[in-house]
PDB file of C-alpha atoms and ligand atoms in Angstrom:
ATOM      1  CA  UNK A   1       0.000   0.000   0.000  1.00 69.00           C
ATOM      2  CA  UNK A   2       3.161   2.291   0.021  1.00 84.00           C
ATOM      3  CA  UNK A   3       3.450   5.161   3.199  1.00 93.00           C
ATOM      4  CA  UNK A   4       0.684   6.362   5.004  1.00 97.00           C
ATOM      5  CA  UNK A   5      -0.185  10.004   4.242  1.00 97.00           C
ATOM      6  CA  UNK A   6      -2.058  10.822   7.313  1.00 98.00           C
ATOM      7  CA  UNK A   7      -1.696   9.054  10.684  1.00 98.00           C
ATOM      8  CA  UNK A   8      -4.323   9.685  13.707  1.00 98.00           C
ATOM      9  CA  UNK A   9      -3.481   7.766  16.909  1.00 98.00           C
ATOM     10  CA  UNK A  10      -5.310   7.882  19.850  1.00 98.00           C
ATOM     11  CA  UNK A  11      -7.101  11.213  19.582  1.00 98.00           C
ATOM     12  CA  UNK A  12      -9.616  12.661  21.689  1.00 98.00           C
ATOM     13  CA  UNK A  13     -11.393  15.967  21.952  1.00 98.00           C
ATOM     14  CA  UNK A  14     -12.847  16.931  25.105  1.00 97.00           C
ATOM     15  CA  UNK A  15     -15.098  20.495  25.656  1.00 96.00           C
ATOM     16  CA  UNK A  16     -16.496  21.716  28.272  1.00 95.00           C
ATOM     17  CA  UNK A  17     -16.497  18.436  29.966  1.00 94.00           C
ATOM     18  CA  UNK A  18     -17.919  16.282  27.455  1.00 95.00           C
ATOM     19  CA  UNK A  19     -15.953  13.610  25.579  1.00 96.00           C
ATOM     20  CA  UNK A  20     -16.547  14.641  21.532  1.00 97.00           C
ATOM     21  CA  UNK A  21     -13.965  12.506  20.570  1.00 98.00           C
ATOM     22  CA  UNK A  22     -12.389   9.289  22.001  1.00 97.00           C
ATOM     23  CA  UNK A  23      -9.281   7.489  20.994  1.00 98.00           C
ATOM     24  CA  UNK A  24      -9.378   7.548  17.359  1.00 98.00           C
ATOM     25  CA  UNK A  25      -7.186   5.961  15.967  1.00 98.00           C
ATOM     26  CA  UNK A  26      -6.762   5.212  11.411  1.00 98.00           C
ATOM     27  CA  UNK A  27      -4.187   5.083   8.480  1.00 98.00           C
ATOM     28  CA  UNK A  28      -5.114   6.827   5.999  1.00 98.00           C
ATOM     29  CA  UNK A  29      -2.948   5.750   2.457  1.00 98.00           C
ATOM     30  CA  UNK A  30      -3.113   8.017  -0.905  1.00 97.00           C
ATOM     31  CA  UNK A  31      -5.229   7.385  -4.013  1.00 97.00           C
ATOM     32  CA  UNK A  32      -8.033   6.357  -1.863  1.00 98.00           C
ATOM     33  CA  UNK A  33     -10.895   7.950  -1.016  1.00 98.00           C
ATOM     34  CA  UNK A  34     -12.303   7.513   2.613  1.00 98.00           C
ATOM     35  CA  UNK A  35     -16.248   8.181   3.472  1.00 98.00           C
ATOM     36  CA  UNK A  36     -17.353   9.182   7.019  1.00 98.00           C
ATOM     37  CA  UNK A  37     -20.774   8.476   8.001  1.00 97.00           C
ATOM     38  CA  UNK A  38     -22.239   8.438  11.144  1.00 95.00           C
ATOM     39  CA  UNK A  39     -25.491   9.788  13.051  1.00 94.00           C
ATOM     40  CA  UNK A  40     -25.562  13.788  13.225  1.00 93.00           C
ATOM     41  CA  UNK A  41     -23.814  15.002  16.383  1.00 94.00           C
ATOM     42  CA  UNK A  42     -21.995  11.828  16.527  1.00 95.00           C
ATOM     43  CA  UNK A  43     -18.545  14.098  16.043  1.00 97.00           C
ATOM     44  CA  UNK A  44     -17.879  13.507  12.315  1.00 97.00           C
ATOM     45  CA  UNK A  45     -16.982  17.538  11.659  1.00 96.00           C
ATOM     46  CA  UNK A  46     -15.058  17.553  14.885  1.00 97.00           C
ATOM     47  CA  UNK A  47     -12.558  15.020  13.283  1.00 98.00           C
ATOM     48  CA  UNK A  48     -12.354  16.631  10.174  1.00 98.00           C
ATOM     49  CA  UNK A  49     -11.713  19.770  11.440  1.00 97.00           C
ATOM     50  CA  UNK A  50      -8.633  18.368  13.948  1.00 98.00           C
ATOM     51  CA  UNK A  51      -6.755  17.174  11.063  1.00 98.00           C
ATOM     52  CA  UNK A  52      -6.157  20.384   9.247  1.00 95.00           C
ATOM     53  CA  UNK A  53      -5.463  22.351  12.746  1.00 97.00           C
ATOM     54  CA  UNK A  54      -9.266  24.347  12.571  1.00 96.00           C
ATOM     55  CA  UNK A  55      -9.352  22.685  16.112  1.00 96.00           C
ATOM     56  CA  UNK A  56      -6.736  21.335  17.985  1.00 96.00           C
ATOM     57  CA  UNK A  57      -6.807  17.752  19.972  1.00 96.00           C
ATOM     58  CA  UNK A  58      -6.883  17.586  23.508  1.00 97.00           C
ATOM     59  CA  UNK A  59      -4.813  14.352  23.303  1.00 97.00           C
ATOM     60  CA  UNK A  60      -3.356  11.863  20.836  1.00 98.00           C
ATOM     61  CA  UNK A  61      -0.886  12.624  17.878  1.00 98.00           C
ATOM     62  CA  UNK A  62      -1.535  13.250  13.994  1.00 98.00           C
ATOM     63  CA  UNK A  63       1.318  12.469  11.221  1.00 98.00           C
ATOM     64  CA  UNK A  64       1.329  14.352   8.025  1.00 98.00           C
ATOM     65  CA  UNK A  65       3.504  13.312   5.577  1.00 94.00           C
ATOM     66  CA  UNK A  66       5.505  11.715   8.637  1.00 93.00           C
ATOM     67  CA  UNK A  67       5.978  14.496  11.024  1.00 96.00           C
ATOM     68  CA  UNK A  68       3.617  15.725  13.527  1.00 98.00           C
ATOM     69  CA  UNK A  69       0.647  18.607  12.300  1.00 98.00           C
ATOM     70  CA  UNK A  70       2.099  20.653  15.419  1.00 97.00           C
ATOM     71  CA  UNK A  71       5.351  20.756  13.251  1.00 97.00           C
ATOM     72  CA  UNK A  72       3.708  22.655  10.866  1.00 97.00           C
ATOM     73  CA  UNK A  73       3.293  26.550   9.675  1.00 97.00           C
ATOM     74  CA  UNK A  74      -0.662  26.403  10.620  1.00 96.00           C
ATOM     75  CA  UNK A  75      -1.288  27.864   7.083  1.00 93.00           C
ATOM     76  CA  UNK A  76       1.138  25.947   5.124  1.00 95.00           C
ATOM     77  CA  UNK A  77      -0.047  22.900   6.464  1.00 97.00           C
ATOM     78  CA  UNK A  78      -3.781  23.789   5.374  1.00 95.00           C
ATOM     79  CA  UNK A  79      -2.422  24.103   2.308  1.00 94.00           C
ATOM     80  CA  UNK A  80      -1.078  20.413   1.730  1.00 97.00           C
ATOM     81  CA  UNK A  81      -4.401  19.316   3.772  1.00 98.00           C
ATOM     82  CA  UNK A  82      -7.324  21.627   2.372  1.00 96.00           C
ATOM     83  CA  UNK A  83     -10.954  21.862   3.993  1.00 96.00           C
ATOM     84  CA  UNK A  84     -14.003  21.965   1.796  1.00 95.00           C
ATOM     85  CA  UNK A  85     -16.787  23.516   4.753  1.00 92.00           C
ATOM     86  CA  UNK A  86     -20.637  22.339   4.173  1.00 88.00           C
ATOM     87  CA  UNK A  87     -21.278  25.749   3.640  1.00 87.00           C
ATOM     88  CA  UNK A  88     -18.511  27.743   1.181  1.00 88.00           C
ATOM     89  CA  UNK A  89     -16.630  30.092   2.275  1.00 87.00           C
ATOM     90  CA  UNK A  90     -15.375  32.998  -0.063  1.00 92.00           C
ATOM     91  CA  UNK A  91     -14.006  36.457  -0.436  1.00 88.00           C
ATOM     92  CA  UNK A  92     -16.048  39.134  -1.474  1.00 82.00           C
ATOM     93  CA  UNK A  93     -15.334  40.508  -4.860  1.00 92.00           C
ATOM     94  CA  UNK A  94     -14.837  38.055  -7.605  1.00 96.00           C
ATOM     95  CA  UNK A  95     -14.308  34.774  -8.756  1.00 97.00           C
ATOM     96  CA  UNK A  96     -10.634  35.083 -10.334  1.00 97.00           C
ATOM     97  CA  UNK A  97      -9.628  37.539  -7.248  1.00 96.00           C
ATOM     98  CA  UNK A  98     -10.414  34.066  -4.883  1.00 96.00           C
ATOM     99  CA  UNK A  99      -7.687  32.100  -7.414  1.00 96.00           C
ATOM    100  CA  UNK A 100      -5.384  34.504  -7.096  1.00 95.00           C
ATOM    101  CA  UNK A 101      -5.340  34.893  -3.049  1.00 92.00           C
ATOM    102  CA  UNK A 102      -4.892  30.920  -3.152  1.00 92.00           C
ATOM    103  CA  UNK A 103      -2.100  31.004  -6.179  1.00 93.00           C
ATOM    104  CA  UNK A 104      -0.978  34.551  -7.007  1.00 93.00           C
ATOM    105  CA  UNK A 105       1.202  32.760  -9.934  1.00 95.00           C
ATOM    106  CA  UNK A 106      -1.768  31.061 -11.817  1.00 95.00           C
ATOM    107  CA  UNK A 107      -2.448  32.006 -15.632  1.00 96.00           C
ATOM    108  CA  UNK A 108      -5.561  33.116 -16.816  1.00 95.00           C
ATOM    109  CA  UNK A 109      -5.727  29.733 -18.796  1.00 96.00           C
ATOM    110  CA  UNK A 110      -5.168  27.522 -16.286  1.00 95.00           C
ATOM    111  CA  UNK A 111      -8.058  29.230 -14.071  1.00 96.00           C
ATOM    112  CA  UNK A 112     -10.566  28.946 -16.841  1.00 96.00           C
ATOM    113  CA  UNK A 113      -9.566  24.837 -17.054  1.00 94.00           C
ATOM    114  CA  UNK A 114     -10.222  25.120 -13.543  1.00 93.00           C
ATOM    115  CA  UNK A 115     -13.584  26.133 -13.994  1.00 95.00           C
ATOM    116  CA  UNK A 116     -14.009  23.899 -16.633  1.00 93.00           C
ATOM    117  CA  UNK A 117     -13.381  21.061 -14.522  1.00 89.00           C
ATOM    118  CA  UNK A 118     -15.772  21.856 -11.690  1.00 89.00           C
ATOM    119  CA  UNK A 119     -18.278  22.012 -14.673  1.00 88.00           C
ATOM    120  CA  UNK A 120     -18.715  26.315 -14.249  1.00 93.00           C
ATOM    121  CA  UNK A 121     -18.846  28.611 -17.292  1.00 94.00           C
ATOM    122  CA  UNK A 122     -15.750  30.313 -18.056  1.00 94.00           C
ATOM    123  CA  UNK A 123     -17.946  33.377 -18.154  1.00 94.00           C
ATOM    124  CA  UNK A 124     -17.796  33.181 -14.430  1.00 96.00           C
ATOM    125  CA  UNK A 125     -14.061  34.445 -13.673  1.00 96.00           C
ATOM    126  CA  UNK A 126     -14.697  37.753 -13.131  1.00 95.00           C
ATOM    127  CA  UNK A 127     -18.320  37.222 -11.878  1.00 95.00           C
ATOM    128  CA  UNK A 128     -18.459  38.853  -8.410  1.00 96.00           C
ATOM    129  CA  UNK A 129     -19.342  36.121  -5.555  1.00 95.00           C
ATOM    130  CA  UNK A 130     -21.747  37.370  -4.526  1.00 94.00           C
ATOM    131  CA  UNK A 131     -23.845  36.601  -7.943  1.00 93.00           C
ATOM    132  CA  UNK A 132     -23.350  32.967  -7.590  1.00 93.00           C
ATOM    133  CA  UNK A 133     -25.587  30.568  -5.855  1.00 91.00           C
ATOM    134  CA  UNK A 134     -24.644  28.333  -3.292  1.00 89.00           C
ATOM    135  CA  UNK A 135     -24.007  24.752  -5.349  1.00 88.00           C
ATOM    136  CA  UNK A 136     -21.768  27.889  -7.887  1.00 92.00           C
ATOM    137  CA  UNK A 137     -19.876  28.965  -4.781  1.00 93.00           C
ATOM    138  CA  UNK A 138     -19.367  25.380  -3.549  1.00 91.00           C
ATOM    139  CA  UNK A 139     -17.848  24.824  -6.847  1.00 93.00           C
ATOM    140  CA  UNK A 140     -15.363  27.877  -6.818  1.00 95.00           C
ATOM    141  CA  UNK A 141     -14.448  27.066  -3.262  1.00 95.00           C
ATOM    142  CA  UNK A 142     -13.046  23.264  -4.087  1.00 95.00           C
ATOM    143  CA  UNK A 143     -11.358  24.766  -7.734  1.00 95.00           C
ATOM    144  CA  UNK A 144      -9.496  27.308  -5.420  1.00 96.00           C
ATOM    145  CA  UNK A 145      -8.504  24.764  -2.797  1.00 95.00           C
ATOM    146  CA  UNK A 146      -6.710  22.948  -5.804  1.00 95.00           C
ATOM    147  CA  UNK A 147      -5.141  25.699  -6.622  1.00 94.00           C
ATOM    148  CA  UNK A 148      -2.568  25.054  -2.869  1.00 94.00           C
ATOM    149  CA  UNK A 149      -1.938  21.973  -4.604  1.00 94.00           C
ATOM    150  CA  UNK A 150      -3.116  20.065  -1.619  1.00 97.00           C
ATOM    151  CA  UNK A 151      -1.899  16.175  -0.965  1.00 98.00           C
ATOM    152  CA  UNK A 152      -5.236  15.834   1.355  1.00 98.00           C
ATOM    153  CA  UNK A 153      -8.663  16.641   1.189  1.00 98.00           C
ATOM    154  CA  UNK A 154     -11.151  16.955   4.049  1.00 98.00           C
ATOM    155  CA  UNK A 155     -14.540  17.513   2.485  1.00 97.00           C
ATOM    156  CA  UNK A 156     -17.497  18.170   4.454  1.00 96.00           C
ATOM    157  CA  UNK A 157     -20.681  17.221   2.839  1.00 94.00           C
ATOM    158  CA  UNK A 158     -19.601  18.735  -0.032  1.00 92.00           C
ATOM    159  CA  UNK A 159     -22.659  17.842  -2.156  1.00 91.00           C
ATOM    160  CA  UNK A 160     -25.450  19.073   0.539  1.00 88.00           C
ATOM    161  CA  UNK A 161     -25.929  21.934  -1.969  1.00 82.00           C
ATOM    162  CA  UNK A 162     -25.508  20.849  -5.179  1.00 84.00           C
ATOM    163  CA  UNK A 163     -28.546  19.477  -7.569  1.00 85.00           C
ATOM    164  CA  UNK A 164     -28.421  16.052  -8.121  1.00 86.00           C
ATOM    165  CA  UNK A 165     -27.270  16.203 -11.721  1.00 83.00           C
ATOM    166  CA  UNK A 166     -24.224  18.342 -10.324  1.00 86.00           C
ATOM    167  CA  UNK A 167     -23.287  15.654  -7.932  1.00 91.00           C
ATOM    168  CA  UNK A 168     -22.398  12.648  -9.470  1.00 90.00           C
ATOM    169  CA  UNK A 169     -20.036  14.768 -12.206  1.00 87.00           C
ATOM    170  CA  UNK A 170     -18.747  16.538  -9.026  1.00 89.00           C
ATOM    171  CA  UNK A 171     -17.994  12.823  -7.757  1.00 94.00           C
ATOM    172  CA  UNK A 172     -16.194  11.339 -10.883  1.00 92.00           C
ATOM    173  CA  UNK A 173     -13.920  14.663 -10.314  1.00 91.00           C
ATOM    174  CA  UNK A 174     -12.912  13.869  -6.971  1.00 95.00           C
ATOM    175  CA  UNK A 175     -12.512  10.391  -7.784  1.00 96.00           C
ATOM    176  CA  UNK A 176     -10.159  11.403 -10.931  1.00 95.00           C
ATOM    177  CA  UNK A 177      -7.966  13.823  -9.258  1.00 95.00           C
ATOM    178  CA  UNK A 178      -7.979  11.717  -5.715  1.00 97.00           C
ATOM    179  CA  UNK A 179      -6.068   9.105  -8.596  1.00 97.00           C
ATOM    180  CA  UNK A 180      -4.245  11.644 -10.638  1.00 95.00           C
ATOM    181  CA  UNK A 181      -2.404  13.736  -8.048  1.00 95.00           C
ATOM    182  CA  UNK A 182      -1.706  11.131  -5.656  1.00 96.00           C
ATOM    183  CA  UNK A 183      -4.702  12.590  -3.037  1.00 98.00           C
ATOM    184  CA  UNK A 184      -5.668  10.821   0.185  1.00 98.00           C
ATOM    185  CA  UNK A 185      -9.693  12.428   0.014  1.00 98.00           C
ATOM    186  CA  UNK A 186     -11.696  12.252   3.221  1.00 98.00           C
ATOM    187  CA  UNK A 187     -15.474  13.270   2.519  1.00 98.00           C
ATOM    188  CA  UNK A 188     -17.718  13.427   5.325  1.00 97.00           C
ATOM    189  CA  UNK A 189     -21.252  12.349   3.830  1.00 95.00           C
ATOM    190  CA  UNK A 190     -24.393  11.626   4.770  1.00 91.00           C
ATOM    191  CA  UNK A 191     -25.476  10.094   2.022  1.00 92.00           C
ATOM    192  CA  UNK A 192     -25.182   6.499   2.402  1.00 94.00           C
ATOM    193  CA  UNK A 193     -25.702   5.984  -1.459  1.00 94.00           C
ATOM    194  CA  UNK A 194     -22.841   8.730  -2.046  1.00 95.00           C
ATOM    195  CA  UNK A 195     -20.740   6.590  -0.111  1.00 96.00           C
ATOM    196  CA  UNK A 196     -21.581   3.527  -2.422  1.00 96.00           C
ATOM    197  CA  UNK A 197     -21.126   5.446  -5.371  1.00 96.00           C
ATOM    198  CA  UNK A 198     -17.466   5.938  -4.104  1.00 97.00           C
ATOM    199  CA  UNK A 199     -17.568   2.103  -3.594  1.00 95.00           C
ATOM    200  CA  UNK A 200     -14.188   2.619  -1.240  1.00 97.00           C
ATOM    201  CA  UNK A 201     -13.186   2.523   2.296  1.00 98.00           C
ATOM    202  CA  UNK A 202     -16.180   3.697   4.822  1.00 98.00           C
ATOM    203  CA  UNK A 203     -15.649   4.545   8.453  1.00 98.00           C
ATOM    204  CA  UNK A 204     -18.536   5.092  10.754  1.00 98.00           C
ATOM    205  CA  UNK A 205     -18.496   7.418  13.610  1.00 97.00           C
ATOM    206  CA  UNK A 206     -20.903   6.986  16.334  1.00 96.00           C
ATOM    207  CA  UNK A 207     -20.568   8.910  19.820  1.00 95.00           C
ATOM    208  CA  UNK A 208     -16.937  10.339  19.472  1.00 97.00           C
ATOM    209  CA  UNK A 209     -15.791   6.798  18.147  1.00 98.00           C
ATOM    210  CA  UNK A 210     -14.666   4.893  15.048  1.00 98.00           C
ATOM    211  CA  UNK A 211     -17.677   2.305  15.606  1.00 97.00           C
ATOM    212  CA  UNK A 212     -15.938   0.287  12.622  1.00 97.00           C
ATOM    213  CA  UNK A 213     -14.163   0.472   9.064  1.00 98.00           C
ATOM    214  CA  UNK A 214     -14.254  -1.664   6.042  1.00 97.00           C
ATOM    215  CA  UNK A 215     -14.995  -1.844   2.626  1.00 97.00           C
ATOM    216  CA  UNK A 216     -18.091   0.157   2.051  1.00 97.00           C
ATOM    217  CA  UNK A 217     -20.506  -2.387   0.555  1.00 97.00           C
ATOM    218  CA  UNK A 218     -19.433  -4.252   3.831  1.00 97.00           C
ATOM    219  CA  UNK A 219     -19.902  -1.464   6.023  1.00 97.00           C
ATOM    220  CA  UNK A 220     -23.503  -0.642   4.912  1.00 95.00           C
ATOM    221  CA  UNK A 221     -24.659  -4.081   4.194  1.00 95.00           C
ATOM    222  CA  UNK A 222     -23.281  -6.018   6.853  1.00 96.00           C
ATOM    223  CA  UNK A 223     -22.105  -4.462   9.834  1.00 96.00           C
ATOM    224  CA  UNK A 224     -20.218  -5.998  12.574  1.00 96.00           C
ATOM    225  CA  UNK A 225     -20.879  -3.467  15.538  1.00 96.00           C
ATOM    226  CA  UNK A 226     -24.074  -2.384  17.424  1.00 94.00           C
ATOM    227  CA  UNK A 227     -23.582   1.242  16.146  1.00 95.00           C
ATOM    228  CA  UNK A 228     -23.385   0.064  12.234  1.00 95.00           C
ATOM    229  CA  UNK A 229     -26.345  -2.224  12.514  1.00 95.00           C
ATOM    230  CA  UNK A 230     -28.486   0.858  14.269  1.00 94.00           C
ATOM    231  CA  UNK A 231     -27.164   2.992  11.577  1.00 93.00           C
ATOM    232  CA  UNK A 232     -28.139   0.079   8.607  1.00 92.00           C
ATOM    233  CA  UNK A 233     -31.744  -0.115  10.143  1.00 90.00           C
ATOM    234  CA  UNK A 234     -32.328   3.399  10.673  1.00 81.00           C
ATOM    235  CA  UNK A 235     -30.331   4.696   7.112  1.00 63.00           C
ATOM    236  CA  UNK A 236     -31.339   1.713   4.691  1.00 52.00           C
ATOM    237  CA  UNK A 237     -34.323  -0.163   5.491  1.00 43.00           C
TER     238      UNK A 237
HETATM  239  N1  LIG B   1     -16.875  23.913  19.645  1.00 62.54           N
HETATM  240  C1  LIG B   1     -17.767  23.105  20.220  1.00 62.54           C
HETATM  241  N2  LIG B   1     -18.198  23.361  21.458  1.00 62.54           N
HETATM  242  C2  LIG B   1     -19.082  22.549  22.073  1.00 62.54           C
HETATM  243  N3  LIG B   1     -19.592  21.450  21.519  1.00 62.54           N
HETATM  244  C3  LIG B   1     -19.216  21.145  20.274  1.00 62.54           C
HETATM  245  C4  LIG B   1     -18.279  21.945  19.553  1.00 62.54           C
HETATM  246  N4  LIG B   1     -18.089  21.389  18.350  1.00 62.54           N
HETATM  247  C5  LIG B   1     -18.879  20.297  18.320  1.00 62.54           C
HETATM  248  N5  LIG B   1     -19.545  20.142  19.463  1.00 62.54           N
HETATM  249  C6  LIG B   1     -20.427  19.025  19.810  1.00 62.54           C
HETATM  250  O1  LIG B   1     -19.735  17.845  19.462  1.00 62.54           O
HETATM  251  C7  LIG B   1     -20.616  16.871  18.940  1.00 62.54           C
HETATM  252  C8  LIG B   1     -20.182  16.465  17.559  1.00 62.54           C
HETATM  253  O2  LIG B   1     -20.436  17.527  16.647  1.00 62.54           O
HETATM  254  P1  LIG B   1     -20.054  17.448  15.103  1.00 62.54           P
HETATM  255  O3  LIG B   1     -18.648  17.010  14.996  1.00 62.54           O
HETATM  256  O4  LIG B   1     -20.418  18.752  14.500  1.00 62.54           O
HETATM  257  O5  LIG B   1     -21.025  16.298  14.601  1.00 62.54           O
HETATM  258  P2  LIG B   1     -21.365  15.801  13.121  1.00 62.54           P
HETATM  259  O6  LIG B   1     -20.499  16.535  12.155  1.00 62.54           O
HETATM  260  O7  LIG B   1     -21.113  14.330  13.172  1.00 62.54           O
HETATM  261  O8  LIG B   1     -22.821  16.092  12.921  1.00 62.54           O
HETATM  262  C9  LIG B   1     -22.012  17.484  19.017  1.00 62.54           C
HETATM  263  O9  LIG B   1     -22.618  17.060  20.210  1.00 62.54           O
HETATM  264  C10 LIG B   1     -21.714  18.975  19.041  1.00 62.54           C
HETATM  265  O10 LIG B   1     -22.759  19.647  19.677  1.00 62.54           O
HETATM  266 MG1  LIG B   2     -21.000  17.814  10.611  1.00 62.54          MG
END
């Protein structure tokens, strides 16, 4: 399987008091792509948002790239290990102005590929933001996380805004460039069909804890733990 990108060992996350994460541990490997389902509230953003630094753990180590995340320059490492949010997150003022903040050396060509690939109209460059609608912004915020040429990708329900006939293209483009660039892609879903669609590794979070992992098909059809067979009956029948 060749070096892990991304090692979490024995992580918690405790506030106020309450335990929102508990000893999770996982090897994450590049080329694959990783779905994370789980009940809501059952800490799936929590994790996400340790591994890029948004939060920090209150025990437990993470390896990047085989040194520690604390190691890093907070926004160089967001860089190599990007964060797609549920709900995008832009810069006022236009489309091209949010490539350039991310890559101030990109070419006007290469942008409009960009767009190209996350199926926008090239029109759109100079749009202003604020013009777009949500599934447009969603689109312009993953194109200008590609632009930090990240190695990892932490993407939060990316699709909760996108139409349906958006999605699945949106899909075979994460599952191209996860192979193409050598990307270890973490997507946070709560789609349990998504996740098949992916048809690779799922791991299911329930209360703070890595309930189980396996191949997906496995996963959703025939789960070993308590939490996974709650989560089949409630989710799939
Ligand atoms: N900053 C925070 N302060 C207090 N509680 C939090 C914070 N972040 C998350 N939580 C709690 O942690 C739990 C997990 O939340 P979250 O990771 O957002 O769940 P999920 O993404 O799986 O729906 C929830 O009970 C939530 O209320
Ligand atoms: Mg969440």
């Amino acid at each position: 399987m060749g070096s892990p990108s991304l090692v979490v060992s024995h992580v918690s996350k405790i506030v106020d008091d309450k335990k929102i994460l508990e000893d999770i541990s996982y090897t994450f490997y590049p080329k694959n792509i990783y779905t994370i389902l789980g009940p809501s509230g059952s800490g799936k953003s929590s994790l996400l948002r340790l591994l890029n630094r948004l939060d920090e753990s209150s025990s437990g180590e993470i390896i990047f790239d085989g040194q520690t995340i604390d190691s890093y320059v907070v926004c160089e490492l967001r860089k190599k290990i990007g964060y797609l949010f549920q709900t995008p997150y832009l810069f006022e003022k236009t489309v091209k102005d949010n490539f350039l903040f991310a890559d101030n050396t990109v070419s006007n060509s290469q942008m409009l590929e960009l767009l190209a690939q996350v199926h926008l109209s090239q029109k759109m460059l100079e749009s202003s933001v604020e013009k777009l609608s949500v599934g447009e912004k969603q689109r312009v915020a993953f194109a200008r996380m590609l632009l930090t040429k990240p190695k990892i990708l932490l993407l939060d329900e990316p699709t909760s805004a996108l139409d349906p006939s958006i999605t699945e293209a949106f899909e075979q483009f994460i599952q191209k460039i996860t192979i193409k660039e050598n990307l270890t892609t973490i997507i946070v879903t709560h789609s349990p069909e998504q996740a098949m669609r992916f048809d690779q590794t799922g791991i299911l979070i329930a209360d703070g804890k890595i309930a189980e992992s396996s191949d997906i098909k496995s996963l959703l059809e025939n789960p070993q733990s308590d939490a996974g067979k709650r989560y089949k009956a409630r989710e799939l029948s």
